[in-house]
């Protein structure tokens, strides 16, 4: 088709085998859509299209992605609000007839249905990072790294130390929106499959959201990128990258560990063992 249909926060270009969605960067555009920027959605990733009446004189055109086709929607697990749904195009009501035309043109081309065997929509690009309440999360495409914050991380996480998880050691991710109670990003480790989950604030494989940390437009694309890499890698082994730690960072960690020790939150044995572990990373 090649035609373009523009809405309030995005423009859809209909091509022979895909829909190219370009999201606006205006101040009224939801931050998640701004962060996504542009997405090419293959028609094979879609299984339906609807046109409904929206609020305050608008019409809403929406394409329905197949289950398992988009890592972003898989990670979101139904938690996105309508305004942040990347598959909705809101238009003025007077353009409903034009939108219906495009919907009618699109429907016969959607031949796929049911769960997709693999991701068909590209994942957000890496590297990615964001600040959680209790630490900083980063992903370089090969491993996820959690660096704990001395002001927010629990004693359990400080005792465990900063964490790195190779993609090959993960089975998936669990994203809970920061817009609800106990929002977090949990990495699902293969070696703990089936085990009772640890509370998010105590789990070294989880970063906690809240108080403006881990916003949807940062943490959800992060989760989607990790999930895509996990599915693509499967069970293949991935060597963990080696590297030296910043001496100033090590000194800060030891200082905080000493404070925990003086407060009685860390035993003499734990303090000595952890201090030796940190010094070994220099």
Short mmCIF file of C-alpha atoms in Angstrom, two decimals:
data_model
loop_
_atom_site.label_atom_id
_atom_site.label_comp_id
_atom_site.label_asym_id
_atom_site.label_seq_id
_atom_site.Cartn_x
_atom_site.Cartn_y
_atom_site.Cartn_z
CA UNK A 1 0.00 0.00 0.00
CA UNK A 2 2.59 2.58 1.02
CA UNK A 3 0.03 5.12 2.28
CA UNK A 4 0.42 7.04 5.54
CA UNK A 5 -2.28 7.51 8.16
CA UNK A 6 -1.39 10.10 10.82
CA UNK A 7 -2.90 10.22 14.29
CA UNK A 8 -2.33 12.33 17.39
CA UNK A 9 0.87 10.65 18.58
CA UNK A 10 1.99 8.50 15.65
CA UNK A 11 1.86 7.95 11.91
CA UNK A 12 1.37 4.53 10.34
CA UNK A 13 2.79 3.75 6.93
CA UNK A 14 1.18 0.72 5.33
CA UNK A 15 3.60 -1.35 3.27
CA UNK A 16 3.16 -4.62 1.40
CA UNK A 17 4.54 -6.79 4.19
CA UNK A 18 4.60 -4.57 7.27
CA UNK A 19 3.33 -1.48 9.06
CA UNK A 20 5.98 1.13 9.79
CA UNK A 21 5.00 3.09 12.92
CA UNK A 22 6.71 6.39 13.67
CA UNK A 23 5.94 7.89 17.07
CA UNK A 24 6.02 11.64 17.62
CA UNK A 25 8.37 13.21 20.15
CA UNK A 26 5.98 15.95 21.24
CA UNK A 27 5.51 16.78 24.89
CA UNK A 28 2.01 15.23 24.88
CA UNK A 29 3.18 11.93 23.45
CA UNK A 30 3.48 9.20 26.13
CA UNK A 31 7.12 8.72 27.08
CA UNK A 32 7.14 5.05 26.16
CA UNK A 33 6.12 5.84 22.59
CA UNK A 34 8.74 8.57 22.40
CA UNK A 35 11.35 6.09 23.60
CA UNK A 36 10.35 3.54 20.95
CA UNK A 37 10.78 6.12 18.21
CA UNK A 38 10.04 3.92 15.21
CA UNK A 39 8.96 0.30 14.83
CA UNK A 40 8.46 -1.89 11.81
CA UNK A 41 5.80 -4.50 12.51
CA UNK A 42 5.64 -7.37 9.99
CA UNK A 43 2.12 -8.32 8.96
CA UNK A 44 3.01 -11.87 10.00
CA UNK A 45 3.16 -10.58 13.60
CA UNK A 46 -0.47 -9.39 13.50
CA UNK A 47 -3.73 -11.28 13.65
CA UNK A 48 -6.45 -8.65 13.70
CA UNK A 49 -7.45 -5.01 13.31
CA UNK A 50 -10.28 -3.05 14.92
CA UNK A 51 -11.73 0.43 14.71
CA UNK A 52 -13.64 1.76 17.71
CA UNK A 53 -15.01 5.05 18.98
CA UNK A 54 -12.62 6.77 21.37
CA UNK A 55 -13.05 9.49 23.98
CA UNK A 56 -13.80 13.16 23.26
CA UNK A 57 -14.46 12.96 19.55
CA UNK A 58 -11.81 10.45 18.53
CA UNK A 59 -11.58 7.13 16.75
CA UNK A 60 -9.11 4.38 17.66
CA UNK A 61 -7.53 2.10 15.09
CA UNK A 62 -5.72 -0.84 16.64
CA UNK A 63 -3.85 -3.81 15.24
CA UNK A 64 -3.68 -6.91 17.42
CA UNK A 65 -0.23 -8.53 17.76
CA UNK A 66 -0.01 -12.29 17.94
CA UNK A 67 1.02 -13.77 21.27
CA UNK A 68 4.78 -14.25 21.35
CA UNK A 69 5.45 -12.03 18.34
CA UNK A 70 6.63 -8.86 20.10
CA UNK A 71 9.13 -8.98 23.01
CA UNK A 72 7.86 -5.62 24.28
CA UNK A 73 4.29 -6.85 24.65
CA UNK A 74 5.46 -10.17 26.07
CA UNK A 75 7.43 -8.39 28.77
CA UNK A 76 4.54 -5.98 29.46
CA UNK A 77 2.18 -8.93 30.03
CA UNK A 78 -0.97 -6.82 29.70
CA UNK A 79 0.14 -4.10 32.14
CA UNK A 80 0.32 -1.17 29.71
CA UNK A 81 -2.26 1.57 29.93
CA UNK A 82 -4.20 2.34 26.75
CA UNK A 83 -2.36 5.60 26.21
CA UNK A 84 0.98 3.78 26.08
CA UNK A 85 -0.19 0.94 23.86
CA UNK A 86 2.13 1.03 20.80
CA UNK A 87 -0.50 -0.69 18.65
CA UNK A 88 -3.20 2.01 19.06
CA UNK A 89 -3.59 4.94 16.68
CA UNK A 90 -5.92 7.67 17.95
CA UNK A 91 -7.43 9.94 15.30
CA UNK A 92 -10.01 12.71 15.10
CA UNK A 93 -13.50 11.21 14.69
CA UNK A 94 -13.88 12.83 11.27
CA UNK A 95 -11.09 10.57 9.98
CA UNK A 96 -12.88 7.38 11.02
CA UNK A 97 -14.04 6.67 7.46
CA UNK A 98 -10.48 6.88 6.17
CA UNK A 99 -9.29 4.67 9.02
CA UNK A 100 -11.98 2.12 8.17
CA UNK A 101 -10.71 2.05 4.60
CA UNK A 102 -7.20 1.17 5.74
CA UNK A 103 -8.55 -1.40 8.17
CA UNK A 104 -10.48 -3.09 5.36
CA UNK A 105 -7.37 -3.08 3.18
CA UNK A 106 -5.27 -4.56 5.96
CA UNK A 107 -7.53 -7.38 7.18
CA UNK A 108 -7.12 -9.74 4.17
CA UNK A 109 -3.33 -9.47 4.51
CA UNK A 110 -3.28 -10.75 8.10
CA UNK A 111 -2.95 -14.46 7.46
CA UNK A 112 -1.12 -15.40 10.68
CA UNK A 113 -2.96 -16.42 13.83
CA UNK A 114 -2.24 -17.97 17.19
CA UNK A 115 1.03 -17.83 19.15
CA UNK A 116 4.14 -17.07 17.12
CA UNK A 117 7.00 -19.58 17.33
CA UNK A 118 9.56 -16.77 17.65
CA UNK A 119 9.72 -13.01 18.03
CA UNK A 120 8.85 -11.28 14.77
CA UNK A 121 9.15 -7.66 15.92
CA UNK A 122 12.63 -6.30 16.60
CA UNK A 123 13.64 -5.73 20.21
CA UNK A 124 14.78 -2.33 21.53
CA UNK A 125 18.44 -1.81 20.72
CA UNK A 126 21.23 -2.37 23.25
CA UNK A 127 23.12 -1.29 25.27
CA UNK A 128 20.44 -0.17 27.70
CA UNK A 129 20.40 1.03 31.29
CA UNK A 130 18.14 2.61 33.89
CA UNK A 131 18.14 3.54 37.56
CA UNK A 132 16.02 1.48 39.91
CA UNK A 133 15.29 2.43 43.51
CA UNK A 134 17.93 0.10 44.89
CA UNK A 135 20.50 0.05 42.11
CA UNK A 136 21.49 0.65 38.52
CA UNK A 137 20.68 -1.92 35.83
CA UNK A 138 22.60 -2.20 32.57
CA UNK A 139 22.47 -4.62 29.65
CA UNK A 140 25.14 -4.87 26.95
CA UNK A 141 23.44 -7.54 24.87
CA UNK A 142 25.39 -10.38 26.50
CA UNK A 143 24.83 -9.96 30.23
CA UNK A 144 22.69 -8.01 32.69
CA UNK A 145 24.51 -6.13 35.43
CA UNK A 146 23.05 -4.85 38.71
CA UNK A 147 25.08 -2.33 40.71
CA UNK A 148 23.51 -1.70 44.08
CA UNK A 149 22.84 1.75 45.51
CA UNK A 150 24.16 2.25 49.03
CA UNK A 151 21.10 4.35 49.89
CA UNK A 152 18.39 2.00 48.59
CA UNK A 153 19.63 -1.58 48.48
CA UNK A 154 18.73 -4.00 51.25
CA UNK A 155 21.33 -5.63 53.47
CA UNK A 156 20.73 -8.92 51.64
CA UNK A 157 21.69 -7.36 48.33
CA UNK A 158 24.74 -5.64 49.79
CA UNK A 159 25.89 -8.94 51.23
CA UNK A 160 25.43 -10.61 47.84
CA UNK A 161 27.35 -7.83 46.09
CA UNK A 162 26.91 -6.43 42.61
CA UNK A 163 25.54 -9.00 40.19
CA UNK A 164 26.15 -10.04 36.57
CA UNK A 165 23.92 -12.54 34.76
CA UNK A 166 24.89 -13.99 31.41
CA UNK A 167 22.01 -14.26 28.94
CA UNK A 168 22.59 -18.01 28.64
CA UNK A 169 21.93 -18.41 32.38
CA UNK A 170 18.50 -16.79 32.18
CA UNK A 171 15.15 -18.28 31.29
CA UNK A 172 13.19 -15.02 31.04
CA UNK A 173 12.22 -11.83 32.83
CA UNK A 174 9.39 -10.73 35.09
CA UNK A 175 8.44 -7.06 34.73
CA UNK A 176 5.98 -5.49 37.15
CA UNK A 177 5.00 -1.97 36.20
CA UNK A 178 6.34 0.86 38.39
CA UNK A 179 2.83 2.30 38.21
CA UNK A 180 1.54 -0.40 40.59
CA UNK A 181 2.54 -1.56 44.07
CA UNK A 182 5.80 -3.54 44.29
CA UNK A 183 6.97 -2.77 40.76
CA UNK A 184 10.21 -4.53 39.86
CA UNK A 185 12.31 -6.26 37.23
CA UNK A 186 13.22 -9.83 38.13
CA UNK A 187 15.61 -11.99 36.11
CA UNK A 188 14.41 -15.59 35.98
CA UNK A 189 17.46 -17.79 36.45
CA UNK A 190 17.53 -21.22 34.84
CA UNK A 191 19.19 -22.81 37.89
CA UNK A 192 16.33 -21.65 40.13
CA UNK A 193 13.46 -22.67 37.86
CA UNK A 194 10.51 -23.80 39.94
CA UNK A 195 11.91 -22.43 43.20
CA UNK A 196 9.82 -20.24 45.50
CA UNK A 197 10.55 -16.60 44.51
CA UNK A 198 12.39 -14.41 47.02
CA UNK A 199 10.80 -11.04 47.93
CA UNK A 200 11.98 -8.46 45.36
CA UNK A 201 13.82 -6.30 47.88
CA UNK A 202 15.81 -9.33 49.06
CA UNK A 203 16.50 -10.99 45.69
CA UNK A 204 19.90 -10.21 44.12
CA UNK A 205 18.39 -11.04 40.71
CA UNK A 206 15.77 -8.28 41.07
CA UNK A 207 15.79 -4.49 41.04
CA UNK A 208 12.95 -2.61 42.70
CA UNK A 209 11.05 0.36 41.24
CA UNK A 210 9.21 3.19 42.96
CA UNK A 211 9.58 6.87 43.84
CA UNK A 212 10.26 7.78 40.22
CA UNK A 213 12.80 5.00 39.66
CA UNK A 214 12.45 2.44 36.87
CA UNK A 215 9.85 4.36 34.79
CA UNK A 216 7.95 2.42 32.14
CA UNK A 217 9.70 4.08 29.19
CA UNK A 218 13.10 2.96 30.52
CA UNK A 219 12.51 -0.33 32.34
CA UNK A 220 10.08 -1.96 29.87
CA UNK A 221 12.27 -1.60 26.75
CA UNK A 222 15.13 -2.88 28.92
CA UNK A 223 13.09 -5.94 29.91
CA UNK A 224 12.06 -6.52 26.30
CA UNK A 225 15.67 -6.37 25.08
CA UNK A 226 16.74 -8.91 27.70
CA UNK A 227 13.81 -11.21 26.93
CA UNK A 228 14.57 -11.09 23.20
CA UNK A 229 18.22 -11.98 23.83
CA UNK A 230 17.24 -14.84 26.13
CA UNK A 231 14.88 -16.35 23.58
CA UNK A 232 17.42 -15.90 20.77
CA UNK A 233 20.26 -17.45 22.76
CA UNK A 234 18.33 -20.41 24.05
CA UNK A 235 20.48 -22.75 26.12
CA UNK A 236 23.80 -21.94 24.43
CA UNK A 237 26.69 -21.19 26.77
CA UNK A 238 28.04 -17.66 27.02
CA UNK A 239 31.33 -16.92 28.76
CA UNK A 240 31.12 -14.16 31.34
CA UNK A 241 33.29 -11.15 30.49
CA UNK A 242 36.24 -10.57 32.78
CA UNK A 243 37.28 -7.16 34.01
CA UNK A 244 38.74 -5.09 36.83
CA UNK A 245 36.68 -2.92 39.13
CA UNK A 246 37.26 0.78 39.74
CA UNK A 247 39.39 1.12 42.95
CA UNK A 248 37.30 4.10 44.08
CA UNK A 249 34.14 2.00 43.73
CA UNK A 250 35.71 -0.84 45.72
CA UNK A 251 36.73 1.60 48.47
CA UNK A 252 33.17 2.94 48.67
CA UNK A 253 31.78 -0.58 48.93
CA UNK A 254 34.18 -1.48 51.72
CA UNK A 255 33.31 1.74 53.57
CA UNK A 256 29.60 0.92 53.41
CA UNK A 257 30.27 -2.67 54.41
CA UNK A 258 32.14 -1.33 57.47
CA UNK A 259 29.10 0.76 58.42
CA UNK A 260 26.90 -2.33 58.24
CA UNK A 261 29.43 -4.19 60.37
CA UNK A 262 29.53 -1.48 63.01
CA UNK A 263 25.73 -1.39 63.09
CA UNK A 264 25.67 -5.12 63.81
CA UNK A 265 23.99 -6.02 60.53
CA UNK A 266 27.00 -7.98 59.28
CA UNK A 267 28.95 -10.50 61.40
CA UNK A 268 32.74 -10.45 61.78
CA UNK A 269 33.05 -13.48 59.50
CA UNK A 270 30.77 -11.98 56.85
CA UNK A 271 32.64 -8.67 56.97
CA UNK A 272 36.03 -10.33 56.56
CA UNK A 273 34.88 -12.62 53.76
CA UNK A 274 33.13 -9.86 51.81
CA UNK A 275 36.04 -7.45 52.25
CA UNK A 276 38.44 -10.06 50.89
CA UNK A 277 36.10 -10.71 47.96
CA UNK A 278 35.97 -7.00 47.10
CA UNK A 279 39.75 -6.58 47.39
CA UNK A 280 40.24 -9.55 45.06
CA UNK A 281 38.40 -7.63 42.33
CA UNK A 282 41.09 -4.92 42.22
#
